[in-house]
Coordinates of C-alpha atoms in Angstrom, one line a residue:
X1 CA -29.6 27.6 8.9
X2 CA -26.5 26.5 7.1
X3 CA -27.0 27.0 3.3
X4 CA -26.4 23.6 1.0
X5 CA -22.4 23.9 -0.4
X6 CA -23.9 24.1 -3.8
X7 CA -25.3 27.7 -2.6
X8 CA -21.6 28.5 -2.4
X9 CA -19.5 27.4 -5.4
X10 CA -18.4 29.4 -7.9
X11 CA -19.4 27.8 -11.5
X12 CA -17.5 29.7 -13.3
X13 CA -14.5 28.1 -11.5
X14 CA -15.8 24.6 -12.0
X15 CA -16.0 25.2 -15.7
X16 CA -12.7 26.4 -15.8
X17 CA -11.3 22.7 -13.5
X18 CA -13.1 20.9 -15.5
X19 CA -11.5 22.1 -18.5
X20 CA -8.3 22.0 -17.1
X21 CA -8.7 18.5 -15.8
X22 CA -9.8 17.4 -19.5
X23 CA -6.5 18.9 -20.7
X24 CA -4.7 16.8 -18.3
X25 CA -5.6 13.8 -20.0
X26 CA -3.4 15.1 -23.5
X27 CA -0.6 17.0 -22.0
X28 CA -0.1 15.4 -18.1
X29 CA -1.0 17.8 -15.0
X30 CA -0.4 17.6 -11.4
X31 CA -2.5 20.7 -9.9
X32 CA -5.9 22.6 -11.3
X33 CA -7.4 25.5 -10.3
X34 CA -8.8 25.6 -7.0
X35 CA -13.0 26.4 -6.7
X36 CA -13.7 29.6 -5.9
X37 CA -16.3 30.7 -3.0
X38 CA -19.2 32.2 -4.7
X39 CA -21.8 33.3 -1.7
X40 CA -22.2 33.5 2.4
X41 CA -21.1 30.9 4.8
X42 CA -18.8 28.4 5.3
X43 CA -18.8 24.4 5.0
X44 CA -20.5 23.0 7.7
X45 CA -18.4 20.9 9.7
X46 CA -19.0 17.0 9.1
X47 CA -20.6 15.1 12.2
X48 CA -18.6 12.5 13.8
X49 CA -19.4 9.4 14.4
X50 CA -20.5 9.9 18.6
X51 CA -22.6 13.1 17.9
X52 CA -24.4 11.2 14.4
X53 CA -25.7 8.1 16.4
X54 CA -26.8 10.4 19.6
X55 CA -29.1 12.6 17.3
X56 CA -30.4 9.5 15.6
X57 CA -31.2 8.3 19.1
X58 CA -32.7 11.7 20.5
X59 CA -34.8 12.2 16.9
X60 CA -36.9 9.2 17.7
X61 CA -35.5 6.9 14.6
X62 CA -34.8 3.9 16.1
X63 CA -34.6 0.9 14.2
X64 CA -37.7 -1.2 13.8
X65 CA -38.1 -4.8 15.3
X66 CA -36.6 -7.5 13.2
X67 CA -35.3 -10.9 13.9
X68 CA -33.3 -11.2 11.2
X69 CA -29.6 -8.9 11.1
X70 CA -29.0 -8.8 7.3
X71 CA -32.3 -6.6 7.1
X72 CA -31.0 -3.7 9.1
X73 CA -29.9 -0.9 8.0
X74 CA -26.1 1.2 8.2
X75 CA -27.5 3.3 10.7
X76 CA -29.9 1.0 12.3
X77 CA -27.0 -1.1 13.0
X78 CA -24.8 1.3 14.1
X79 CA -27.4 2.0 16.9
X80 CA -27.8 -1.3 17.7
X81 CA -23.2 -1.7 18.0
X82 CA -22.9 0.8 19.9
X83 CA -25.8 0.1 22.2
X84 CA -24.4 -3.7 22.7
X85 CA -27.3 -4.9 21.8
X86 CA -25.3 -6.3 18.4
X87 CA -22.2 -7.4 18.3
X88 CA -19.9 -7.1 14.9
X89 CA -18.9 -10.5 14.8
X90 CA -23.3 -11.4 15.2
X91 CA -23.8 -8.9 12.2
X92 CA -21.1 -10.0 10.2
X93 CA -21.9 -14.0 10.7
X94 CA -25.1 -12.9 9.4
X95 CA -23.9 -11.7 6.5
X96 CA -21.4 -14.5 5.5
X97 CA -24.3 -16.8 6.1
X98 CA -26.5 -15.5 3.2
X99 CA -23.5 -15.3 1.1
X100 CA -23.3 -19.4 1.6
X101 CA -26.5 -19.6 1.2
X102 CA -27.4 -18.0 -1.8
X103 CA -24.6 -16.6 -3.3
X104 CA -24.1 -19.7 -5.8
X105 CA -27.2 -18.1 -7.5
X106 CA -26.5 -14.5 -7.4
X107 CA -22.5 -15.2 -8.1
X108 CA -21.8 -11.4 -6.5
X109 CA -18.9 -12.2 -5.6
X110 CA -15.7 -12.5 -6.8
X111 CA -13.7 -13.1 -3.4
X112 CA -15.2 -14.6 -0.9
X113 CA -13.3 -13.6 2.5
X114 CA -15.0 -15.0 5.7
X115 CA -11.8 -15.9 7.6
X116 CA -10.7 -12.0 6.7
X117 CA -14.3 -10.6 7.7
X118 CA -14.0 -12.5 11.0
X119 CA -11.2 -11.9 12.7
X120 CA -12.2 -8.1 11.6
X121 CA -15.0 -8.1 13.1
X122 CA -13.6 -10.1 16.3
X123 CA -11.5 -6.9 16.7
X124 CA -14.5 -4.2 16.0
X125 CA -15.9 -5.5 19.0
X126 CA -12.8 -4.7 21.4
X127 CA -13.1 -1.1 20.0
X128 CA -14.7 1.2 22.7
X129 CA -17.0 3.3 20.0
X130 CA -14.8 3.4 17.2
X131 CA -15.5 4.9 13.8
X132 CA -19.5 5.3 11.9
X133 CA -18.8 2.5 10.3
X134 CA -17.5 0.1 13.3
X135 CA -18.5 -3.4 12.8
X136 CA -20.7 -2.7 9.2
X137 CA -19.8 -5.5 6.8
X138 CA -19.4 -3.9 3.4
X139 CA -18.3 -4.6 -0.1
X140 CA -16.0 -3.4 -2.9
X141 CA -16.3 -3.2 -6.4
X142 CA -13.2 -5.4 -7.7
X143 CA -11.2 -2.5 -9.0
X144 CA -10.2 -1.0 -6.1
X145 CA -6.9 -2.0 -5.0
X146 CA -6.7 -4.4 -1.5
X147 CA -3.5 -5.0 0.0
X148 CA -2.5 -8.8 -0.7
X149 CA -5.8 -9.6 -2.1
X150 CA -6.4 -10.0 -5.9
X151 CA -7.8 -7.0 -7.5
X152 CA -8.8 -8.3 -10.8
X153 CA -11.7 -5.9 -12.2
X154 CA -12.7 -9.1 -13.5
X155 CA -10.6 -9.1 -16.5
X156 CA -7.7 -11.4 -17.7
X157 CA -5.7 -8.2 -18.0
X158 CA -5.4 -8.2 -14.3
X159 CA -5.9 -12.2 -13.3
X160 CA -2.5 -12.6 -11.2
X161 CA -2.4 -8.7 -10.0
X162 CA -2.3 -8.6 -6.1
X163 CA -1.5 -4.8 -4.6
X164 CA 0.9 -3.8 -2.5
X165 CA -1.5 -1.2 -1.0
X166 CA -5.5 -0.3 -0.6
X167 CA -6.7 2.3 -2.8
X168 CA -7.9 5.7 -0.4
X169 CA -11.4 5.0 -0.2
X170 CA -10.4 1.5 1.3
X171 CA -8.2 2.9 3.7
X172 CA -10.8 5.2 4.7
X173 CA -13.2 3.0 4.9
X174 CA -11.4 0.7 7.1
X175 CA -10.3 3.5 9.0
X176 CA -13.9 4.0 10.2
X177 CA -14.6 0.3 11.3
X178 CA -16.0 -1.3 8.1
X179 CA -15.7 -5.2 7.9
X180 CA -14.7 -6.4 4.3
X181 CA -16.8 -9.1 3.4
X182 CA -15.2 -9.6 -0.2
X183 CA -14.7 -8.4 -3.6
X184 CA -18.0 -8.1 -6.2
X185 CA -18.0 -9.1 -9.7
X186 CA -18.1 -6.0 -11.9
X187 CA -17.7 -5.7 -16.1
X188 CA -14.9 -7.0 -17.4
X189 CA -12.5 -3.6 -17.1
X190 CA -15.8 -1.7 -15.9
X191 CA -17.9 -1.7 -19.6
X192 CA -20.1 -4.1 -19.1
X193 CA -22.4 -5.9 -16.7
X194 CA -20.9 -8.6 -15.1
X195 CA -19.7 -11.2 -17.3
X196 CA -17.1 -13.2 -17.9
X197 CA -14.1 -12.4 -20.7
X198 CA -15.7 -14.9 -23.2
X199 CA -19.3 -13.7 -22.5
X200 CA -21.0 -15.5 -20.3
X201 CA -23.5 -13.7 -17.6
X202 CA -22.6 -14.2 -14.2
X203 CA -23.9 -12.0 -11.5
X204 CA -27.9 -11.2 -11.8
X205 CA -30.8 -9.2 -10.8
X206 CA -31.5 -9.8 -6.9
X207 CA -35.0 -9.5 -8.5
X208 CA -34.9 -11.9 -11.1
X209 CA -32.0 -14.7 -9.6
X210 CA -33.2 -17.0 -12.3
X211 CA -33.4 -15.3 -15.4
X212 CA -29.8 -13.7 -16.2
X213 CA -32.1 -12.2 -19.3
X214 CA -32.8 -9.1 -16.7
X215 CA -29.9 -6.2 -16.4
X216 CA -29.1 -6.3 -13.1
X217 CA -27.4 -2.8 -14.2
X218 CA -24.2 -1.8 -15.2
X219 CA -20.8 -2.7 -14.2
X220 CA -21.2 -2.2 -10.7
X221 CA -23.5 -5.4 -11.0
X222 CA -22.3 -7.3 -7.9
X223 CA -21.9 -4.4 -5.0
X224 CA -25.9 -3.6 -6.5
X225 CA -26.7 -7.5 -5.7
X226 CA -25.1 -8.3 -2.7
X227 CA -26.8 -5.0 -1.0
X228 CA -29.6 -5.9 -2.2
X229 CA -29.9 -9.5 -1.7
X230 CA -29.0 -8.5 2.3
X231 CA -25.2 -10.3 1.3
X232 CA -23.9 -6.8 2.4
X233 CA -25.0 -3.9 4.1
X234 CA -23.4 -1.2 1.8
X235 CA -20.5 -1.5 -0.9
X236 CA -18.9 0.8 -3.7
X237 CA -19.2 1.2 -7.3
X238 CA -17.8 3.2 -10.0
X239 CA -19.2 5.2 -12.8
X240 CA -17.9 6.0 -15.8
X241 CA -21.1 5.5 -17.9
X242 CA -24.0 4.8 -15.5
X243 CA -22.3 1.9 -13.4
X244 CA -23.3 3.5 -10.0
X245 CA -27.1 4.8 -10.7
X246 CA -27.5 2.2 -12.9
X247 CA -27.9 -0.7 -11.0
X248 CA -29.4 1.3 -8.1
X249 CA -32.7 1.8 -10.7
X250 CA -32.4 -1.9 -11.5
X251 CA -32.0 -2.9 -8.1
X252 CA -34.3 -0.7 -5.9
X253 CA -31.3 0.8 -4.4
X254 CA -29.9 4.3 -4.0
X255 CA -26.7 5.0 -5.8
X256 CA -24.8 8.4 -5.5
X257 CA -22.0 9.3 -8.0
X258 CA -20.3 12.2 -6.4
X259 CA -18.5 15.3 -8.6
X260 CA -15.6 14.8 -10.5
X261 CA -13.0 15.5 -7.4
X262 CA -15.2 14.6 -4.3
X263 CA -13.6 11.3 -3.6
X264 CA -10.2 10.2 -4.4
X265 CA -9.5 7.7 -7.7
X266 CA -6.0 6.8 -6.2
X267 CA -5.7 2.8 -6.5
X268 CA -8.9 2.4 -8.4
X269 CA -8.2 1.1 -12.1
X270 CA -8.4 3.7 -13.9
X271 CA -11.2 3.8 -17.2
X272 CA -11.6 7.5 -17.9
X273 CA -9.6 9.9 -16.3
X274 CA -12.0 13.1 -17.0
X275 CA -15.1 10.6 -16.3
X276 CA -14.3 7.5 -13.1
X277 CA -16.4 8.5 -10.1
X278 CA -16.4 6.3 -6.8
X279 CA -19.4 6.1 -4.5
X280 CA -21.5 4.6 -2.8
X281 CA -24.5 1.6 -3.4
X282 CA -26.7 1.4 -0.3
X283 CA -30.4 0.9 0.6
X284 CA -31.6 4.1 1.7
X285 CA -29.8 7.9 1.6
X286 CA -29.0 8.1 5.1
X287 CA -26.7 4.9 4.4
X288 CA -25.5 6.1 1.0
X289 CA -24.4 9.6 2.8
X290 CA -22.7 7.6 5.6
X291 CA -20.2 5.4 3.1
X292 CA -20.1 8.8 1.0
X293 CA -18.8 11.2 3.7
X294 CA -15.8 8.3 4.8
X295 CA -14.8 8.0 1.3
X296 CA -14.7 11.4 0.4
X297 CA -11.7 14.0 0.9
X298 CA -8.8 15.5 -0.6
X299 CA -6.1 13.1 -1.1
X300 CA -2.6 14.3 -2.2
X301 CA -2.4 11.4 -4.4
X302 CA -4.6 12.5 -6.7
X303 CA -4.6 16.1 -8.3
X304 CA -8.7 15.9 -8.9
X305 CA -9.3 16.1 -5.5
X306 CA -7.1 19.2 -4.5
X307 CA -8.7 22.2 -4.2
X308 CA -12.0 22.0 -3.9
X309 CA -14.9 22.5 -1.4
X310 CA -13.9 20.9 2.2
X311 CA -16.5 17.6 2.4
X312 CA -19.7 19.2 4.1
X313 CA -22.0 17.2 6.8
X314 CA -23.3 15.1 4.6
X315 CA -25.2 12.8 7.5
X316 CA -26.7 15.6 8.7
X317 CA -27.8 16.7 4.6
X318 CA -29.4 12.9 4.6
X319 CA -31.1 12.9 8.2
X320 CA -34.9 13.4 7.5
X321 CA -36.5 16.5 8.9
X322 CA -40.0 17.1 10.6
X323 CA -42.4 19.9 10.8
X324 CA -45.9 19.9 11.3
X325 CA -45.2 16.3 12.1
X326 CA -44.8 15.2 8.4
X327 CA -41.7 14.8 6.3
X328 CA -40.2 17.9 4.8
X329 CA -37.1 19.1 2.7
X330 CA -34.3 20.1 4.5
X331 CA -34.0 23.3 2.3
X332 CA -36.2 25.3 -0.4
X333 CA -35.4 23.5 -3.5
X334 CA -36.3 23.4 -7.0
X335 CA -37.1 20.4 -9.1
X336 CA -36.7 20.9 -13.0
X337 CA -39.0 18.7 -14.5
X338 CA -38.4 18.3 -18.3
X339 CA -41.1 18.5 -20.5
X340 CA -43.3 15.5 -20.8
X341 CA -41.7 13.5 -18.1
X342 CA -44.4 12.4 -16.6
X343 CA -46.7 12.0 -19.1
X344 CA -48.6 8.8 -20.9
X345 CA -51.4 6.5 -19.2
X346 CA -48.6 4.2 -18.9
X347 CA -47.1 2.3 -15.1
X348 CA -44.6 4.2 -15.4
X349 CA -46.1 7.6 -16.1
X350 CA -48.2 7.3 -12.6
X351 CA -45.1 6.5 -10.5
X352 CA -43.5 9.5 -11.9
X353 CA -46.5 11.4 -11.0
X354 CA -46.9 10.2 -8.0
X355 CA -43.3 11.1 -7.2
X356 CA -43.8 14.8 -8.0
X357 CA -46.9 14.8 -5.4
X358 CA -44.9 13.7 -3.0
X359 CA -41.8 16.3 -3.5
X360 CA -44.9 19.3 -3.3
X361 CA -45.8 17.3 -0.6
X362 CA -42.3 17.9 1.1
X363 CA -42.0 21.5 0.2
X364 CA -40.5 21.3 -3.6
X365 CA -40.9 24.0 -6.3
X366 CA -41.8 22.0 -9.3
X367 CA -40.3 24.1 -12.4
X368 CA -40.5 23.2 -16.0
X369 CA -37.8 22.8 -18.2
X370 CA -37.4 22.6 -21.5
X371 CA -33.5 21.3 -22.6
X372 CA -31.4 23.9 -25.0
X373 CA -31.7 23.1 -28.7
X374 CA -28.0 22.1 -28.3
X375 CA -28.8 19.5 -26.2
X376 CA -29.1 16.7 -28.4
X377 CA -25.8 16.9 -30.3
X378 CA -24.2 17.4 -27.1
X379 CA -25.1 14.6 -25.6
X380 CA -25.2 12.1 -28.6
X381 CA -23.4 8.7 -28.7
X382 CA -20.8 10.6 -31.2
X383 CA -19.7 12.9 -28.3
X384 CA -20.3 10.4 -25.7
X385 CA -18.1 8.1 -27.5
X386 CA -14.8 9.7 -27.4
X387 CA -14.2 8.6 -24.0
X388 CA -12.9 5.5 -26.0
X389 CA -9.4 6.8 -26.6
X390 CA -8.9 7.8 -22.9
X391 CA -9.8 4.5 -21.8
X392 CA -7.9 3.0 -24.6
X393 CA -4.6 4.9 -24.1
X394 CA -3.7 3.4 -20.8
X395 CA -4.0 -0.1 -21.9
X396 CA -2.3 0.3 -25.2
X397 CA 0.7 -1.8 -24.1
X398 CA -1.6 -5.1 -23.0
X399 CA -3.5 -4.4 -26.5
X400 CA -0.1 -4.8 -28.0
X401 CA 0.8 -7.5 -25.9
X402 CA -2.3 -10.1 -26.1
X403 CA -5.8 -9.0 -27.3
X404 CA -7.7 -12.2 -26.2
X405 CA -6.9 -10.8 -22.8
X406 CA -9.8 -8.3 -23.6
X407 CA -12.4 -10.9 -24.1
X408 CA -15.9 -10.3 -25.7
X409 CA -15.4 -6.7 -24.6
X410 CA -12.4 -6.3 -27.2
X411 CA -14.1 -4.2 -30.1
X412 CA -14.9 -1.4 -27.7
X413 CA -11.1 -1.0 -26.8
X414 CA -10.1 -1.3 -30.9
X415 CA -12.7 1.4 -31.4
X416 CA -10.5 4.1 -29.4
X417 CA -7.9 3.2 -31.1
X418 CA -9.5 4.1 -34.5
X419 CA -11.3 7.7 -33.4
X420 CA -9.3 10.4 -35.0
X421 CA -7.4 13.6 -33.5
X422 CA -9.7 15.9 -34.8
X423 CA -12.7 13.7 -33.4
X424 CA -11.1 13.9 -30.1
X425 CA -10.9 17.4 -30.2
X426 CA -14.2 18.1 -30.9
X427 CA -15.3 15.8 -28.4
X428 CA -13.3 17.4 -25.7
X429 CA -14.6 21.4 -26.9
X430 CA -18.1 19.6 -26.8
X431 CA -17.8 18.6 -23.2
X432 CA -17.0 21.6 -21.6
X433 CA -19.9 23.2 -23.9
X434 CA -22.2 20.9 -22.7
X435 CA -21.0 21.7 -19.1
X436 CA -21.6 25.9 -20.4
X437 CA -24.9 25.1 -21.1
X438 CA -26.1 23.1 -18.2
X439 CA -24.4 25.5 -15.8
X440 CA -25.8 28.9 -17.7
X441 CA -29.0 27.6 -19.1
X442 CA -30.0 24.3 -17.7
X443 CA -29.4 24.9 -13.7
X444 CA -30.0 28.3 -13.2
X445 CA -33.7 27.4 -13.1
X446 CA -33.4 25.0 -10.8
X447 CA -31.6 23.1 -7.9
X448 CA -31.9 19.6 -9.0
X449 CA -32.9 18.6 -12.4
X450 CA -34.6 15.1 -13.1
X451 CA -32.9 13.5 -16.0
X452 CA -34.1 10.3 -18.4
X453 CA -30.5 9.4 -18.6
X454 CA -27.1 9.4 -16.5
X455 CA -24.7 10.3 -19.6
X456 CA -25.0 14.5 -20.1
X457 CA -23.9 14.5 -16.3
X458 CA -21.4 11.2 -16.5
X459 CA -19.7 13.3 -19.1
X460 CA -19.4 16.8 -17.4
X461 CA -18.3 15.3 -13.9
X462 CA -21.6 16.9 -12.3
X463 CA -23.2 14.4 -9.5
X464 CA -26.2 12.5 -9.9
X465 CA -28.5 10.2 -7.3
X466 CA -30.4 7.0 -8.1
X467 CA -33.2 6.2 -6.2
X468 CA -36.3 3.4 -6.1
X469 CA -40.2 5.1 -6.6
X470 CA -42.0 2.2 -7.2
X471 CA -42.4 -0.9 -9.2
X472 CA -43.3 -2.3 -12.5
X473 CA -44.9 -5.4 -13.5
X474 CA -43.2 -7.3 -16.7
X475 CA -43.1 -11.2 -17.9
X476 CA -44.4 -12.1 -14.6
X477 CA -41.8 -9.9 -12.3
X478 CA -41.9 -7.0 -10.2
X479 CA -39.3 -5.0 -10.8
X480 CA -38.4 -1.7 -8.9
X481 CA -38.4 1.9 -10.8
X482 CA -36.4 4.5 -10.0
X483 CA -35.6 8.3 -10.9
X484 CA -32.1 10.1 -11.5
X485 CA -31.7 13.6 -9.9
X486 CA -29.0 15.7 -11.0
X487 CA -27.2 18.6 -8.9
X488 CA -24.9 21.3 -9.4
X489 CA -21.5 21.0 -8.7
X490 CA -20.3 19.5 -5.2
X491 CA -24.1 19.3 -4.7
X492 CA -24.8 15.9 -3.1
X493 CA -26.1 17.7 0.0
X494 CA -28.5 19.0 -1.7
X495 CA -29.2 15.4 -3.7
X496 CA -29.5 13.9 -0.7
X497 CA -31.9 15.6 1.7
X498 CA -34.2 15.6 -1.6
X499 CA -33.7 11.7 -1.7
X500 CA -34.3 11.6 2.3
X501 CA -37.0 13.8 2.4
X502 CA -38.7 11.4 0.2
X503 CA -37.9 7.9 1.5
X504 CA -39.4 9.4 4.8
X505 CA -42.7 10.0 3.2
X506 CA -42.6 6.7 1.2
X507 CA -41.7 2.9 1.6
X508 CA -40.6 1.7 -1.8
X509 CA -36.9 1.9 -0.7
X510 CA -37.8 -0.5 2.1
X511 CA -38.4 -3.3 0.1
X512 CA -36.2 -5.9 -0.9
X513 CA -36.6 -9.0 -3.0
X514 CA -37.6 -12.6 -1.7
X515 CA -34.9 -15.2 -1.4
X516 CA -34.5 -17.3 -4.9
X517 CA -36.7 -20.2 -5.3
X518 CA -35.1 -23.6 -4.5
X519 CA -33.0 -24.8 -1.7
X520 CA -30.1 -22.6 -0.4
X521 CA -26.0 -24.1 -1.1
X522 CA -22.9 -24.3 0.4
X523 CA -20.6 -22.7 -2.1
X524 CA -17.7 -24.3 -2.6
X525 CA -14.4 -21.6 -3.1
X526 CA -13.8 -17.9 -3.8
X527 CA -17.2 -16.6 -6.1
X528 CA -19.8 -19.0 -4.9
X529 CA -18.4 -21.9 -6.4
X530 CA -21.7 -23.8 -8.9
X531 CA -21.5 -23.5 -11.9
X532 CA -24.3 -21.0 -13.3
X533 CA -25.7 -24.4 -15.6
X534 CA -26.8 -25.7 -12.6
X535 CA -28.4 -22.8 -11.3
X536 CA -30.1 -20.5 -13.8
X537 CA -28.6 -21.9 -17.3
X538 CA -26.0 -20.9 -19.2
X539 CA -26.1 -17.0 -20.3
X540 CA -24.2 -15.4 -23.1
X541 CA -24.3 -11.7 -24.8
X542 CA -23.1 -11.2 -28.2
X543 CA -20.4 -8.2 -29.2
X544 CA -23.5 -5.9 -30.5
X545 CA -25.5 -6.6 -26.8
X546 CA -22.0 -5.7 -25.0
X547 CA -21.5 -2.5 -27.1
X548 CA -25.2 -1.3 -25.6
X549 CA -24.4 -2.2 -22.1
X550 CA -23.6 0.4 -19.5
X551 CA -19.9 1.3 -17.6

C-alpha cells in the first residue's frame, strides 16, 4: 500500500521554505529550497481521467436516480458524459437555468456568461473522452485572471481591468474540459464577504436567501453559493484568512485550502504573498479532490510552487474504501482532539460527538491534545495582524492615487500602513515559531488535528479541510455545522480520505437547501440584475463589522 505523501516529507525542510518564502516578501526571491524526502516510497502517480471514471464504475458508485441535473455530483456527472447518457450542453443548460432563475436573490455572480458556457459546452460534446472535468460547469472566484473577461475582485481598484491571459489554475482547468459559467462575487480585494465598496451586502447564505443578516462565509462568498444553491457544480476560492473553509462551514460544503506551494498563485490578485492559497469549493471530497488535482502543479511562473512534492493521486486519496462491507479510512490515522472539543450539553457539542463515533467507526485513533502554552500568543490577532503590511505594500500606489477606491474596506489597508518595522519583524519570527511548534510539538502526535479556527494554519501555509457534520437550529433556520481538520505539510491526501471516509458513513454533505421562497426571475444583465431592495432589503455593515469579517 502506497503510504500518504505526508509520510514522506521532510519538515525540517518545510520549516526552512517557509522561512525562506517569508523573507521573499522583504528582500524579492525567485527560487527556495526544495522539500527534502524524509521516508520510503515514491509519489503515487495521479489517475487520469479514463482509469478514474472506470474504477468508479467497477466499485459499484454509480450515481443515484435523479431527474433533476444540477443535483449531481462532479463525478456522478462525469459518469453520466462519458456514458452519453448526459450531454454537456444538457448539464450546462441546467445550470444557466437556475442561475436565471434564482440568481437575482442569491446575486453569486458577478459575470454572468451563458453565451460563453454554451458554445463551450457545444464543443465538450465533440470531444471523444476528453479531460475529468469534460463538460462540468464550474465557477471562479473573481480574482483570477480570464482572458478578455473583467477580473474585478469586486473592487473599484480593478473596475475596467480585463487580462490579457487566464491565471494557471484557469488554464488547467479548462485544459481538463470545465465549462465556465461566470465570475462569483467575492470581498471587495478578498477581506470581506461579499459586499459592495460602499457596504452594502450582496451575495447570501444559500441557507438563509432572505436574510443577508447570516454570514454566508468569508470572501469566497459567491463560488460557496452558487455550489451550493446547484448554480454550479464546483468553483474556486482563495484563502488568505479563512475565505475557502469558511464558507464551506457556512454553507454545508467541503472546502480544501491546499499548502502554501500546492497550486500556482500566477494571475490570481495577489493579498498576502506568504498567506494566498487557491482551491477548491465543492459538495463532497471526491469533487473537491477532482478540481484540486487539475489545479495543482508546479508552475515556472511562480517560485512557491518549485520544488516541492510531485501532486500525488489525489482521486484515488478521496475514493471511499470498503471492508467488512462498511466504510473505512483509507490509512491508520490519528485525530488530535484538543481538549474539551466536544464537550457541553449543547447542539453543537453532540454533533461533534457524534463525529468522533463515526471516525472510530472508520478506523481513527482518537488522541488528545492539549495546545503548547505558546499557543495563544502565537496565534493572537497581534501576530495575525501583520499580514496588513504585505497586503498593503502592493497597493501602495492606488492608496496614493484614490482612497475612495478602497470603499468601506479602507481602514484595514491604512492599518498596514501604520504597523511598524519592528512589529513586522516580530510578526514574521513569530510565524515560523508557530510553524516550530506545530511541527515539533503539535503534529507529532497526530496525523490530522481538529482545529476551532482556520488562522494558526492560514498563517503557517499548512493545509486545512472544511467539511458539513450536521445542522443547527437558530431564529427559525437550519443551518449546516461543520469541522476544520488540519494536516501536515502537502498532506491533503491524507485530509481527504479522512473527509471521504466519513461522508460515506454519513449523509449530511448530501443535503442542500430548498429553493428561496417566492417566484423565480429572469435577471436582467451581468450579476443577476434586481436590485437587492426588492428582493431581501437593503443590507449594510459598518467599518467595525468589516474589520471582524473573514479573507
Amino acid at each position: 500500500m502506497t503510504l500518504p505523501q505526508d509520510t514522506r516529507v521532510d519538515r525540517r525542510s518545510f520549516l526552512q521554505r517557509m522561512g525562506a518564502i517569508t523573507a521573499a516578501t522583504a528582500i524579492g526571491g525567485a527560487t527556495f529550497p526544495a522539500i527534502a524526502r524524509a521516508g520510503p516510497g515514491g509519489s503515487a502517480m495521479p489517475m487520469s481521467g479514463t482509469r478514474f471514471y472506470e474504477g468508479l464504475r467497477g466499485a459499484g458508485l454509480l450515481h443515484p436516480q435523479r431527474a433533476d441535473p444540477t443535483e449531481f455530483t462532479v463525478w456522478e456527472a462525469g459518469l453520466l458524459l462519458r456514458s452519453g447518457r448526459l450531454s454537456a450542453q444538457e448539464l450546462t443548460e441546467a445550470h444557466l437555468e437556475r442561475i436565471a432563475a434564482w440568481d437575482h436573490v442569491y446575486r453569486a455572480f458577478n459575470a454572468f456568461l451563458p453565451d460563453q458556457a454554451r458554445e463551450d459546452a457545444r464543443r465538450r460534446d465533440t470531444r471523444a473522452s476528453g479531460g475529468i472535468l469534460n463538460g462540468i460547469p464550474f465557477v471562479l472566484k473573481d480574482n483570477y485572471f480570464t482572458a478578455g473577461i473583467p477580473t474585478t475582485a469586486n473592487s473599484d481598484v480593478f473596475a475596467d481591468f480585463i487580462p490579457s491571459f487566464d491565471a494557471t489554475a484557469v488554464t488547467r482547468i479548462r485544459e481538463a474540459g470545465g465549462v465556465l459559467l461566470g465570475k462569483t462575487q467575492m470581498g471587495p480585494l478578498a477581506t470581506t464577504r461579499a459586499l459592495t465598496s460602499d457596504g452594502e451586502i450582496t451575495t447570501v447564505s444559500a441557507w438563509a436567501p432572505r436574510d443577508p443578516r447570516v454570514n454566508p462565509g468569508g470572501s469566497s462568498t459567491g463560488t460557496a453559493t452558487a455550489v451550493a444553491a446547484r448554480m454550479a457544480m464546483v468553483g474556486t476560492g482563495t484563502q488568505t484568512g479563512g475565505s475557502i473553509t469558511g464558507p464551506a462551514l457556512a454553507q454545508g460544503l467541503t472546502g480544501l485550502k491546499p499548502t502554501m506551494g500546492r497550486v500556482s498563485l500566477h494571475g490570481v490578485i495577489p493579498l498576502s504573498y506568504t498567506r494566498d492559497h487557491p482551491g477548491p469549493l465543492a459538495r463532497n471530497a471526491l469533487d473537491a479532490a477532482i478540481l484540486l488535482q487539475v489545479m495543482a502543479g508546479p508552475d515556472p511562473k511562480d517560485p512557491r510552487t518549485i520544488g516541492v512534492p510531485p501532486v500525488p493521486d489525489l482521486l484515488t486519496a478521496a475514493t471511499p474504501v470498503e471492508r467488512g462491507g462498511s466504510p473505512v479510512l483509507r490509512w491508520p490515522t490519528r485525530v488530535g482532539v484538543p481538549a474539551g472539543w466536544a464537550d457541553g450539553e449543547s447542539p453543537r457539542g453532540g454533533l461533534r460527538r457524534a463525529f468522533l463515533e463515526e471516525l472510530r467507526g472508520a478506523g481513527a485513533e482518537i488522541v488528545g491534545i492539549d495546545f503548547p502554552e505558546a499557543w495563544a500568543d502565537l496565534t493572537s490577532s497581534w501576530f495575525n495582524n501583520v499580514r496588513l503590511v504585505e497586503r498593503t505594500e502592493p497597493f501602495l500606489e492606488h492608496l496614493r492615487g484614490d482612497v475612495r477606491k478602497f470603499g468601506v474596506t479602507l481602514s484595514s489597508w491604512i492599518n498596514g500602513l501604520l504597523l511598524s518595522g519592528d512589529e513586522y519583524l516580530k510578526g514574521q519570527r513569530a510565524k515560523l515559531a508557530l510553524l516550530r511548534l506545530v511541527l515539533e510539538e503539535v503534529m507529532d502526535r497526530c496525523d490530522v488535528v481538529l482545529l476551532p479556527s482556520h488562522v494558526p494554519f492560514d498563517i503557517i501555509g499548512l493545509p486545512l479541510i472544511a467539511f458539513p457534520i450536521g445542522f443547527e437550529h437558530a431564529d427559525g433556520m437550519q443551518l449546516p455545522e461543520g469541522v476544520i481538520l488540519g494536516g501536515l505539510p502537502f498532506g491533503e491526501e491524507r485530509l481527504l480520505s479522512v473527509a471521504a471516509a466519513y461522508q460515506a458513513r454519513t449523509e449530511w454533505h448530501r443535503r442542500g437547501p430548498p429553493d428561496p421562497e417566492g417566484e423565480p426571475g429572469r435577471p436582467s444583465g451581468v450579476g443577476g440584475g434586481e436590485s437587492r431592495e426588492g428582493a431581501i432589503g437593503r443590507g449594510r455593515l459598518d467599518l467595525e463589522a468589516v474589520a471582524e469579517l473573514s479573507e
